[in-house]
Short mmCIF file of C-alpha atoms in Angstrom, two decimals:
data_model
loop_
_atom_site.label_atom_id
_atom_site.label_comp_id
_atom_site.label_asym_id
_atom_site.label_seq_id
_atom_site.Cartn_x
_atom_site.Cartn_y
_atom_site.Cartn_z
CA MET A 47 -22.79 31.69 19.08
CA GLY A 48 -24.73 28.94 17.52
CA ILE A 49 -24.64 25.27 18.16
CA GLU A 50 -22.55 24.43 15.37
CA ASN A 51 -19.88 26.63 16.46
CA ILE A 52 -19.83 24.58 19.92
CA TRP A 53 -19.47 21.59 18.22
CA GLN A 54 -16.85 22.87 15.84
CA LEU A 55 -14.88 24.11 18.71
CA ILE A 56 -14.80 20.86 20.66
CA GLY A 57 -13.48 19.35 17.34
CA ASN A 58 -11.01 21.72 17.09
CA ILE A 59 -9.80 21.16 20.78
CA ILE A 60 -9.85 17.70 20.08
CA ILE A 61 -7.69 17.99 16.97
CA GLY A 62 -5.40 20.14 18.85
CA PHE A 63 -4.73 17.29 21.35
CA GLY A 64 -4.36 14.78 18.56
CA VAL A 65 -1.61 17.38 17.05
CA PHE A 66 0.03 17.54 20.38
CA CYS A 67 0.25 13.68 20.85
CA MET A 68 1.64 13.23 17.38
CA ILE A 69 4.19 15.83 18.36
CA PHE A 70 5.42 13.97 21.28
CA GLY A 71 5.69 10.95 19.34
CA ALA A 72 7.74 12.27 17.05
CA VAL A 73 10.10 13.70 19.29
CA SER A 74 10.27 10.64 21.32
CA LEU A 75 11.63 8.72 18.26
CA PHE A 76 14.84 11.05 18.83
CA VAL A 77 15.26 11.49 22.28
CA LEU A 78 14.86 7.77 22.97
CA LYS A 79 17.89 5.53 22.43
CA ASP A 80 16.96 2.29 21.71
CA PHE A 81 14.04 0.51 19.72
CA TYR A 82 11.74 -0.86 22.55
CA PRO A 83 11.14 2.50 24.27
CA ARG A 84 10.75 3.79 21.11
CA ILE A 85 7.97 1.65 19.71
CA LEU A 86 6.22 1.70 22.96
CA VAL A 87 6.08 5.61 23.10
CA ALA A 88 5.74 6.22 19.52
CA SER A 89 3.20 3.96 18.78
CA LYS A 90 0.94 4.49 21.69
CA ILE A 91 0.89 7.97 21.08
CA ASP A 92 0.33 7.76 17.35
CA THR A 93 -2.70 5.59 18.05
CA VAL A 94 -4.12 8.15 20.53
CA GLY A 95 -3.14 10.91 18.31
CA LEU A 96 -4.79 9.10 14.96
CA LEU A 97 -8.20 8.41 17.10
CA SER A 98 -8.50 11.99 18.56
CA PHE A 99 -8.18 13.15 14.89
CA VAL A 100 -10.81 10.90 13.80
CA ILE A 101 -13.17 12.07 16.74
CA GLY A 102 -12.21 15.57 16.16
CA PHE A 103 -13.30 15.49 12.90
CA ALA A 104 -16.18 13.91 13.26
CA PHE A 105 -17.41 16.27 15.65
CA ARG A 106 -16.57 18.97 13.28
CA HIS A 107 -18.77 17.19 10.60
CA GLY A 108 -22.06 16.43 12.63
CA LEU A 109 -24.07 13.40 11.90
CA SER A 110 -23.57 13.05 8.30
CA PHE A 111 -22.34 10.37 5.56
CA PHE A 112 -19.13 11.59 6.22
CA THR A 113 -18.86 10.65 9.72
CA GLY A 114 -20.11 7.04 9.19
CA LYS A 115 -17.06 6.75 6.94
CA LEU A 116 -14.93 8.27 9.67
CA PHE A 117 -16.05 5.79 12.32
CA ILE A 118 -15.35 2.61 9.86
CA ILE A 119 -11.65 4.27 9.63
CA LEU A 120 -11.88 4.68 13.43
CA ILE A 121 -12.79 0.71 13.72
CA ILE A 122 -10.21 -0.14 11.30
CA MET A 123 -7.31 1.73 13.04
CA LEU A 124 -8.27 1.08 16.50
CA VAL A 125 -7.72 -2.80 15.68
CA LEU A 126 -4.69 -2.52 12.73
CA ASN A 127 -2.58 -0.04 14.92
CA PRO A 128 -1.83 -1.90 17.79
CA PHE A 129 -1.79 -4.95 15.86
CA VAL A 130 1.14 -3.89 13.69
CA ALA A 131 3.31 -2.45 16.67
CA HIS A 132 2.73 -5.81 18.45
CA ILE A 133 3.88 -7.75 15.35
CA LEU A 134 6.83 -5.66 15.08
CA ALA A 135 8.20 -5.70 18.76
CA ARG A 136 7.63 -9.43 18.73
CA SER A 137 9.37 -10.31 15.73
CA ALA A 138 12.07 -7.99 17.06
CA TYR A 139 12.32 -9.99 20.26
CA ARG A 140 12.01 -13.43 18.40
CA SER A 141 15.04 -12.18 16.09
CA GLY A 142 17.33 -11.80 19.00
CA HIS A 143 17.37 -8.07 19.01
CA GLU A 144 18.01 -6.63 22.79
CA LEU A 145 18.11 -3.71 24.66
CA ALA A 146 21.34 -1.79 24.49
CA ALA A 147 22.08 -2.26 28.49
CA GLU A 148 20.63 -5.80 28.78
CA ALA A 149 23.45 -6.98 26.19
CA GLU A 150 26.22 -5.40 28.16
CA GLU A 151 24.98 -7.23 31.24
CA GLY A 152 25.00 -10.28 29.18
CA GLU A 153 28.51 -9.43 28.09
CA LYS A 154 29.70 -8.86 31.51
CA SER A 155 28.55 -12.10 33.11
CA MET B 886 1.55 22.46 -0.02
CA THR B 887 2.10 19.79 -2.92
CA GLN B 888 5.93 21.06 -3.28
CA GLY B 889 6.75 20.14 0.11
CA LEU B 890 5.70 16.72 -0.69
CA LEU B 891 7.80 16.57 -3.91
CA VAL B 892 10.99 17.63 -1.89
CA LEU B 893 10.30 14.68 0.23
CA TRP B 894 9.63 12.39 -3.02
CA ILE B 895 13.10 13.01 -4.29
CA VAL B 896 14.98 12.74 -0.97
CA SER B 897 13.31 9.24 -0.93
CA SER B 898 14.21 8.37 -4.37
CA LEU B 899 17.95 9.75 -3.79
CA ALA B 900 17.88 7.45 -0.53
CA ILE B 901 16.73 4.54 -3.00
CA VAL B 902 19.66 5.37 -5.31
CA PHE B 903 22.38 5.35 -3.16
CA GLU B 904 21.71 2.40 -0.66
CA THR B 905 23.34 -0.82 -1.43
CA ARG B 906 21.88 -3.43 1.21
CA THR B 907 19.05 -5.02 -0.05
CA TYR B 908 16.67 -5.29 3.02
CA ARG B 909 16.92 -1.41 3.60
CA LEU B 910 16.10 -1.08 -0.24
CA ILE B 911 12.92 -2.94 0.40
CA ILE B 912 12.07 -0.69 3.26
CA TYR B 913 12.92 2.70 1.25
CA PHE B 914 10.95 1.31 -1.54
CA SER B 915 8.18 1.21 0.35
CA ILE B 916 8.19 4.69 1.99
CA PHE B 917 8.89 6.02 -1.78
CA SER B 918 5.97 4.56 -3.28
CA LEU B 919 3.46 5.72 -0.16
CA ILE B 920 4.52 9.42 -0.82
CA THR B 921 4.28 8.63 -4.54
CA SER B 922 0.68 7.73 -4.28
CA VAL B 923 0.13 10.96 -1.84
CA ALA B 924 1.46 12.93 -4.60
CA TYR B 925 -0.82 11.35 -7.12
CA PHE B 926 -3.67 11.72 -4.62
CA LEU B 927 -2.58 15.50 -4.07
CA LEU B 928 -2.48 15.97 -7.63
CA GLY B 929 -5.61 15.11 -8.51
CA SER B 930 -5.58 11.18 -10.00
CA PRO B 931 -7.33 9.40 -7.06
CA ASP B 932 -7.73 5.85 -9.13
CA VAL B 933 -3.78 5.78 -10.05
CA ALA B 934 -3.13 6.62 -5.88
CA MET B 935 -5.51 3.60 -4.95
CA ALA B 936 -3.60 1.36 -7.31
CA GLU B 937 -0.19 2.50 -5.95
CA ALA B 938 -1.22 2.38 -2.60
CA ALA B 939 -2.27 -1.54 -3.14
CA ILE B 940 0.60 -2.41 -5.08
CA ALA B 941 3.19 -0.83 -2.77
CA ALA B 942 2.12 -3.43 -0.44
CA PHE B 943 2.45 -6.55 -2.64
CA ALA B 944 5.45 -5.11 -4.50
CA SER B 945 7.68 -5.60 -1.07
CA ILE B 946 5.95 -9.24 -0.93
CA PHE B 947 7.10 -10.07 -4.33
CA PHE B 948 10.79 -8.77 -3.63
CA ILE B 949 11.02 -11.20 -0.76
CA ILE B 950 10.08 -13.90 -3.19
CA CYS B 951 12.85 -12.83 -5.14
CA ILE B 952 15.21 -12.53 -2.64
CA GLU B 953 14.57 -15.94 -0.88
CA LYS B 954 14.86 -17.73 -4.28
CA TYR B 955 18.26 -15.59 -4.89
CA TYR B 956 19.85 -16.39 -1.58
CA SER B 957 18.49 -20.31 -1.23
CA ARG B 958 19.90 -20.91 -4.84
CA LYS B 959 23.54 -19.15 -3.88
CA GLU B 960 24.13 -19.97 0.16
CA ASN B 961 27.46 -18.05 0.14
CA VAL B 962 26.99 -14.94 -2.05
CA GLU B 963 29.66 -12.30 -0.84
CA LYS B 964 28.60 -9.25 -3.06
CA ASP B 965 29.63 -5.75 -1.47
CA SER B 966 31.38 -4.26 -4.27
CA ALA B 967 30.06 -0.73 -3.90
CA LYS B 968 32.08 -0.71 -0.23
CA GLY B 969 35.32 -0.34 -1.69
CA GLU B 970 34.46 2.85 -3.56
CA SER B 971 35.90 6.22 -2.74
CA LEU B 972 34.27 9.35 -2.01
CA ALA B 973 35.07 10.77 -5.02
CA ARG B 974 33.51 8.12 -7.00
CA LYS B 975 30.38 8.21 -5.36
CA ALA B 976 30.31 12.36 -5.65
CA VAL B 977 30.87 11.73 -9.79
CA LYS B 978 28.03 9.04 -9.46
CA ALA B 979 25.64 11.73 -7.54
CA VAL B 980 26.17 14.24 -9.76
CA PRO B 981 24.26 13.34 -12.67
CA ALA B 982 21.19 11.89 -10.76
CA LEU B 983 21.14 15.18 -8.45
CA VAL B 984 20.98 17.23 -11.74
CA LEU B 985 18.26 15.16 -13.17
CA CYS B 986 16.34 15.28 -10.04
CA VAL B 987 16.74 19.14 -9.76
CA GLY B 988 15.93 19.46 -13.31
CA LEU B 989 12.76 17.52 -13.40
CA PHE B 990 11.83 19.17 -10.04
CA PHE B 991 11.96 22.50 -11.77
CA LEU B 992 10.40 21.23 -15.09
CA VAL B 993 7.35 20.09 -13.08
CA ILE B 994 6.48 23.33 -11.06
CA TYR B 995 7.45 26.09 -13.73
CA PHE B 996 7.32 24.99 -17.49
CA ILE B 997 4.92 22.47 -17.88
CA PRO B 998 1.86 24.60 -16.67
CA GLY B 999 3.14 27.19 -19.27
CA ILE B 1000 2.56 25.03 -22.05
CA GLU B 1001 -0.82 25.73 -23.79
CA PRO B 1002 -2.25 22.40 -24.86
CA SER B 1003 -5.04 21.56 -27.40
CA HIS B 1004 -8.43 20.93 -25.51
CA TYR B 1005 -9.75 18.75 -28.35
CA LEU B 1006 -9.38 15.41 -26.71
CA LYS B 1007 -10.22 16.49 -23.39
CA HIS B 1008 -13.73 17.77 -24.97
CA LEU B 1009 -14.09 14.85 -26.92
CA TYR B 1010 -13.65 12.52 -23.61
CA LEU B 1011 -15.03 14.48 -20.70
CA GLN B 1012 -18.17 15.90 -22.09
CA ARG B 1013 -19.15 13.08 -23.97
CA PHE B 1014 -18.28 10.07 -22.20
CA MET B 1015 -21.68 9.93 -20.10
CA THR B 1016 -23.58 9.02 -23.18
CA ASP B 1017 -21.09 7.25 -25.06
CA VAL B 1018 -19.88 4.81 -22.40
CA GLY B 1019 -22.46 5.48 -18.99
CA GLY B 1020 -21.28 5.99 -16.00
CA GLU B 1021 -20.08 8.90 -13.61
CA ASN B 1022 -16.37 8.31 -13.42
CA ALA B 1023 -14.38 9.16 -16.27
CA VAL B 1024 -11.69 7.17 -15.60
CA THR B 1025 -13.84 3.95 -15.71
CA ALA B 1026 -15.32 5.25 -19.03
CA ILE B 1027 -11.91 5.55 -20.69
CA TYR B 1028 -10.43 1.89 -19.52
CA LEU B 1029 -13.70 0.16 -20.20
CA GLY B 1030 -14.88 2.17 -23.31
CA TYR B 1031 -12.58 4.40 -25.52
CA ARG B 1032 -9.56 2.54 -24.64
CA VAL B 1033 -10.91 -1.23 -24.32
CA TYR B 1034 -7.97 -2.72 -26.24
CA ASP B 1035 -5.78 -1.35 -23.86
CA THR B 1036 -7.30 -3.05 -20.77
CA LEU B 1037 -7.51 -6.31 -22.81
CA PHE B 1038 -3.68 -6.30 -23.40
CA GLU B 1039 -3.21 -5.37 -19.81
CA ALA B 1040 -5.32 -8.28 -18.74
CA LEU B 1041 -3.19 -10.67 -20.70
CA ILE B 1042 0.13 -9.39 -19.47
CA LEU B 1043 -1.01 -10.27 -16.08
CA VAL B 1044 -2.05 -13.58 -17.01
CA ILE B 1045 1.38 -14.16 -18.84
CA ALA B 1046 3.36 -13.07 -15.85
CA VAL B 1047 1.22 -15.25 -13.50
CA VAL B 1048 1.73 -18.39 -15.61
CA ALA B 1049 5.76 -17.63 -16.17
CA VAL B 1050 5.85 -17.14 -12.30
CA THR B 1051 4.21 -20.31 -11.73
CA HIS B 1052 6.46 -22.25 -14.33
CA MET B 1053 9.65 -20.79 -13.23
CA SER B 1054 9.09 -21.25 -9.41
CA TYR B 1055 7.89 -24.85 -10.19
CA SER B 1056 7.12 -27.38 -7.25
CA GLU B 1057 6.06 -30.97 -7.16
CA LYS B 1058 3.55 -29.71 -4.17
CA THR B 1059 0.60 -28.01 -5.65
CA GLN B 1060 -0.99 -27.82 -2.56
CA VAL B 1061 -0.37 -28.78 1.24
CA ALA B 1062 -3.09 -30.60 3.30
CA ASP B 1063 -1.60 -29.95 6.84
CA GLY B 1064 1.93 -28.93 7.99
CA SER B 1065 3.93 -26.60 9.70
CA HIS B 1066 1.89 -23.56 11.05
CA SER B 1067 2.76 -19.98 9.93
CA GLU B 1068 4.47 -17.88 12.64
CA ILE B 1069 1.46 -15.81 13.12
CA GLU B 1070 -0.69 -18.36 14.59
CA THR B 1071 1.05 -18.76 17.87
CA SER B 1072 0.16 -15.09 18.72
CA ARG B 1073 -3.87 -14.74 19.56
CA VAL B 1074 -4.02 -11.22 19.52
CA ALA B 1075 -2.89 -10.99 15.92
CA ALA B 1076 -5.08 -13.96 15.29
CA LEU B 1077 -8.05 -12.29 16.64
CA SER B 1078 -7.26 -8.82 15.00
CA LEU B 1079 -7.44 -10.33 11.60
CA ARG B 1080 -10.57 -11.98 12.28
CA ILE B 1081 -11.98 -8.56 13.03
CA ILE B 1082 -10.51 -7.30 9.87
CA CYS B 1083 -11.13 -10.08 7.22
CA PRO B 1084 -14.98 -9.65 6.67
CA ILE B 1085 -14.15 -5.49 6.38
CA ILE B 1086 -11.73 -6.47 3.80
CA VAL B 1087 -14.22 -8.81 1.61
CA ALA B 1088 -16.95 -5.90 2.08
CA PHE B 1089 -14.40 -2.95 0.71
CA GLY B 1090 -13.45 -4.93 -1.96
CA ALA B 1091 -17.15 -5.66 -2.96
CA TYR B 1092 -18.00 -2.01 -2.52
CA LEU B 1093 -15.12 -1.01 -4.63
CA ILE B 1094 -15.81 -3.21 -7.48
CA ILE B 1095 -19.43 -2.57 -7.80
CA ASN B 1096 -19.24 1.34 -7.15
CA GLY B 1097 -16.61 1.29 -9.45
CA HIS B 1098 -18.22 3.21 -12.30
CA ILE B 1099 -19.88 5.88 -10.05
CA SER B 1100 -17.17 6.80 -7.58
CA ALA B 1101 -12.97 6.28 -7.75
CA GLY B 1102 -12.29 2.86 -7.54
CA GLY B 1103 -12.54 -0.11 -10.15
CA GLY B 1104 -11.71 -3.85 -10.64
CA PHE B 1105 -8.15 -3.56 -10.49
CA GLN B 1106 -8.20 -2.13 -6.55
CA GLY B 1107 -11.15 -4.36 -5.55
CA GLY B 1108 -9.44 -7.43 -6.98
CA LEU B 1109 -6.17 -6.23 -4.95
CA ALA B 1110 -8.34 -5.99 -1.76
CA LEU B 1111 -9.66 -9.40 -2.48
CA ALA B 1112 -6.46 -10.91 -2.54
CA THR B 1113 -5.46 -9.34 0.74
CA PHE B 1114 -8.38 -10.98 1.91
CA PHE B 1115 -6.99 -14.53 0.73
CA ILE B 1116 -3.49 -13.61 2.57
CA CYS B 1117 -5.26 -12.89 5.79
CA ARG B 1118 -7.01 -15.96 5.55
CA TYR B 1119 -3.98 -17.95 4.87
CA MET B 1120 -2.17 -16.40 7.82
CA VAL B 1121 -5.31 -16.59 10.47
CA TYR B 1122 -6.98 -20.06 9.74
CA ASP B 1123 -3.70 -21.44 8.14
CA ILE B 1124 -5.87 -22.81 5.74
CA TYR B 1125 -3.55 -23.98 2.34
CA ASP B 1126 -6.09 -26.54 0.72
CA ILE B 1127 -6.72 -24.57 -2.69
CA SER B 1128 -4.96 -25.98 -5.36
CA VAL B 1129 -2.91 -23.33 -7.47
CA LYS B 1130 -3.30 -25.23 -10.77
CA ASN B 1131 -7.20 -24.91 -10.48
CA VAL B 1132 -7.13 -20.98 -9.73
CA LEU B 1133 -4.56 -20.56 -12.64
CA GLN B 1134 -7.33 -22.50 -14.87
CA TRP B 1135 -10.23 -20.55 -13.45
CA GLU B 1136 -7.90 -17.10 -14.12
CA GLU B 1137 -7.58 -18.01 -17.85
CA PHE B 1138 -11.26 -19.05 -17.87
CA ILE B 1139 -11.98 -15.43 -16.79
CA PHE B 1140 -9.81 -13.75 -19.10
CA ALA B 1141 -11.73 -15.53 -21.81
CA ILE B 1142 -15.02 -14.28 -20.50
CA ILE B 1143 -13.67 -10.79 -20.70
CA ILE B 1144 -12.85 -11.04 -24.03
CA VAL B 1145 -15.97 -12.59 -25.03
CA VAL B 1146 -18.20 -10.01 -23.30
CA THR B 1147 -15.90 -7.08 -24.59
CA ALA B 1148 -16.89 -8.68 -28.40
CA ILE B 1149 -20.26 -8.59 -27.95
CA ALA B 1150 -20.71 -5.53 -26.10
CA VAL B 1151 -18.12 -3.25 -28.12
CA PHE B 1152 -17.73 -4.65 -31.42
CA LEU B 1153 -21.62 -5.22 -32.14
CA GLY B 1154 -22.12 -1.76 -31.04
CA ALA B 1155 -25.51 -2.60 -28.65
CA ALA B 1156 -26.10 1.46 -28.34
CA THR B 1157 -27.16 1.66 -31.77
CA TYR B 1158 -29.58 -1.00 -32.11
CA MET B 1159 -31.27 -0.76 -28.62
CA PRO B 1160 -34.20 1.74 -27.85
CA ALA B 1161 -32.83 5.01 -26.23
CA ALA B 1162 -34.70 4.16 -22.94
CA ILE B 1163 -32.56 0.54 -22.26
CA VAL B 1164 -29.39 2.20 -23.27
CA PRO B 1165 -28.29 3.79 -19.84
CA ILE B 1166 -29.22 0.37 -18.02
CA TYR B 1167 -27.28 -1.55 -20.31
CA GLN B 1168 -24.23 0.55 -20.10
CA SER B 1169 -24.44 0.23 -16.30
CA VAL B 1170 -24.57 -3.24 -16.38
CA TYR B 1171 -21.61 -3.69 -18.96
CA LEU B 1172 -19.50 -1.59 -16.71
CA ILE B 1173 -20.52 -3.67 -13.55
CA ILE B 1174 -19.94 -6.93 -15.14
CA MET B 1175 -16.69 -5.98 -16.53
CA ASN B 1176 -15.13 -4.34 -13.21
CA LEU B 1177 -16.59 -7.62 -11.53
CA LEU B 1178 -14.71 -10.12 -13.83
CA ILE B 1179 -11.59 -8.01 -13.89
CA GLY B 1180 -11.57 -7.88 -10.01
CA LEU B 1181 -11.81 -11.48 -10.11
CA LYS B 1182 -8.99 -12.26 -12.46
CA VAL B 1183 -6.65 -9.70 -10.22
CA ALA B 1184 -7.60 -11.37 -7.24
CA CYS B 1185 -7.08 -14.77 -8.94
CA ALA B 1186 -3.71 -13.74 -10.45
CA PHE B 1187 -2.14 -11.85 -7.09
CA PHE B 1188 -3.47 -15.28 -4.95
CA VAL B 1189 -1.46 -17.62 -7.57
CA LEU B 1190 1.55 -15.20 -7.00
CA PHE B 1191 1.08 -15.21 -3.15
CA TYR B 1192 0.82 -18.85 -2.72
CA ARG B 1193 4.00 -19.31 -4.58
CA TYR B 1194 5.61 -17.58 -1.78
CA ILE B 1195 4.16 -19.97 0.66
CA THR B 1196 5.23 -22.87 -1.04
CA ILE B 1197 8.62 -21.35 -0.89
CA GLU B 1198 8.63 -20.21 2.63
CA ARG B 1199 7.45 -24.22 3.61
CA GLU B 1200 10.07 -25.83 1.40
CA MET C 46 -4.41 24.31 6.99
CA ILE C 47 -1.76 24.62 9.76
CA VAL C 48 -2.59 21.07 10.71
CA PHE C 49 -1.54 20.15 7.39
CA TRP C 50 1.80 21.65 7.69
CA ILE C 51 2.58 20.16 10.96
CA LEU C 52 1.74 16.92 9.59
CA ALA C 53 4.28 17.53 6.84
CA VAL C 54 6.91 18.42 9.33
CA LEU C 55 6.25 14.94 11.16
CA LEU C 56 6.24 12.96 7.82
CA SER C 57 9.62 14.49 7.59
CA ALA C 58 10.67 13.73 10.85
CA TYR C 59 9.70 10.07 10.40
CA ILE C 60 11.27 9.89 7.16
CA THR C 61 14.53 11.05 8.86
CA ARG C 62 14.23 8.08 11.35
CA ALA C 63 13.27 5.55 8.81
CA PHE C 64 16.57 6.21 6.88
CA MET C 65 19.06 6.93 10.03
CA GLY C 66 17.40 4.54 12.40
CA PRO C 67 20.46 1.90 13.60
CA THR C 68 18.55 -1.32 13.13
CA ILE C 69 16.17 -2.19 10.58
CA TRP C 70 13.52 -2.67 13.18
CA ASP C 71 13.87 1.11 13.69
CA ARG C 72 13.40 1.38 9.83
CA LEU C 73 10.10 -0.65 10.08
CA LEU C 74 8.66 1.53 12.66
CA GLY C 75 9.64 4.66 10.85
CA LEU C 76 7.39 2.84 7.86
CA ASN C 77 4.67 1.86 10.03
CA LEU C 78 4.37 5.42 11.44
CA ILE C 79 4.49 7.18 8.20
CA ALA C 80 1.57 4.97 7.03
CA SER C 81 -0.59 6.15 9.70
CA LYS C 82 0.50 9.59 8.88
CA VAL C 83 -0.85 9.31 5.37
CA ILE C 84 -4.09 8.54 6.64
CA VAL C 85 -4.54 11.25 8.61
CA LEU C 86 -3.15 13.37 5.87
CA ILE C 87 -5.82 12.32 3.62
CA ILE C 88 -8.75 12.52 6.14
CA VAL C 89 -7.65 16.26 6.50
CA VAL C 90 -7.83 16.98 2.82
CA ALA C 91 -11.20 15.06 2.35
CA SER C 92 -12.17 17.53 5.41
CA ILE C 93 -10.90 20.43 3.75
CA TYR C 94 -12.78 19.71 0.24
CA ASP C 95 -15.64 18.18 2.25
CA MET C 96 -15.77 15.38 -0.34
CA SER C 97 -16.77 12.03 1.55
CA PHE C 98 -15.42 9.99 -1.54
CA LEU C 99 -12.27 10.72 -0.52
CA LEU C 100 -12.17 8.85 2.51
CA ASP C 101 -12.53 5.39 0.43
CA PHE C 102 -8.60 6.11 -0.21
CA ALA C 103 -7.94 6.31 3.72
CA ILE C 104 -10.02 3.07 4.29
CA ILE C 105 -7.86 1.35 1.21
CA TYR C 106 -4.37 2.62 2.50
CA ALA C 107 -5.21 1.47 6.18
CA LEU C 108 -6.32 -2.08 4.85
CA SER C 109 -3.53 -2.79 2.47
CA GLY C 110 -0.77 -0.93 4.14
CA PHE C 111 -0.29 -3.31 7.35
CA ILE C 112 -0.05 -6.59 5.22
CA GLY C 113 3.43 -5.30 3.53
CA ILE C 114 4.73 -4.36 6.97
CA ILE C 115 3.84 -7.51 8.86
CA PHE C 116 5.32 -9.71 5.83
CA LEU C 117 8.35 -7.64 6.23
CA ALA C 118 8.44 -8.15 10.01
CA LEU C 119 7.91 -11.77 9.70
CA PHE C 120 10.49 -12.43 7.01
CA PHE C 121 13.37 -10.54 9.04
CA SER C 122 12.53 -12.01 11.94
CA LYS C 123 13.64 -15.54 10.42
CA SER C 124 16.34 -14.45 8.40
CA ARG C 125 19.90 -14.81 9.30
CA LEU C 126 21.52 -12.71 7.03
CA ASP C 127 19.80 -9.73 8.61
CA LYS C 128 21.71 -10.05 12.00
CA LYS C 129 25.24 -10.69 10.26
CA ARG C 130 24.54 -7.46 7.58
CA GLU C 131 23.80 -5.09 10.79
CA LYS C 132 26.39 -6.34 12.90
CA LYS C 133 28.84 -5.68 9.82
CA ASP C 134 27.71 -2.18 9.96
CA GLY C 135 29.12 -1.68 13.41
CA HIS C 136 26.26 0.65 14.89
#
């Protein structure tokens, strides 16, 4: 078992972890009932999944031109993915979208 | 693996056909064009996929422009004519679309590979483009070498479209020195993220344009990336100090330069008058200059279209 | 290749959420997740063929995909029409 095989194994494990995270994100989209929990769980788990995907492929390819480009993608997605989720949640809040439970309480009081 | 994606493609296009509410339609259209560009990518035409991905982002912005203009002119428009339709009429409308989609699907998968095409043009273009036009990307060789007339007319059409949009949404204020801030300005996380992203966008756009004749990419895609930079610049620093009129004049000037460069390079047939040693360098310089000019022109055009939206938003 | 099929299933799940989401914000969330899945899919394809120039597409998807979503979000948060329509649907 050479040193390349060990790197490939580590990469495969990290990619498996990413797939696991993404499946949880997809399940949470259907299990949770409201928008704010959904965007919390889905975007957080999805960001972790994407980053671990990129790191896993970087491990699989070793030090090469491919890995350099992968790290550019890593930096971009590390900035952009939470940013888009932030803008979505913020504009939903500002437009007056409320949690279902909070809306019921507001009607009662 | 491509067939599974084509099924998703058909599903999303059917969703567009049967949706009547405008805002949902924009989101569905974005999904549809994302899937379209992935299908282009997997079917082996990367340049078109890149252009489609960039257009998908801009198309939603331009849909917003149209909706804003429409609803600001007619305040009390009630148009839900599709709501009163019975299920039977919907089914009758659904059948031809379904038949068409399924027919196209089977046509694409089963029948088109069976036809034996003539390979004359394929050999003509794909084997000789390196000596005829230069570069390593056959698509660039085609749109800057063999089909350079088409490129000229596409550039002309973009100029005409921008001029038409500018005159139809005419407003007195061509520039605003200061004023109300954009909504994103109040969020510090967003401003910080965009400040990190902006230099990457400019570097990547320049890379796409200059590297266009070697790898996939080119003037149009790089120009769209540069236009994205202008949008980010507006959103972060909230600068609205560039006059639309000047940018429009710049765009027309660049278009004139494109025509002149094309005339000098292609119609004089420079490859025949030059020593053979200089020809490859000359060809690379020609391709880079044309890509650069087209990129700048596209960036100017989308910049003007976007600033129209800002003017509408602020009025 | 197994990863590719899992990604396709996830993509269809997100598309389902985007088409049946009760509010417009769920649809936008679905659009965002689809865009990030597309990037992963391109990375997988580029890794299978081991061609590094295919990664340019992932970069341009990442850079130009977000701008449309941001504008849609900002636009929907301002619009009054949106609230009326979503209430009319009765979800």
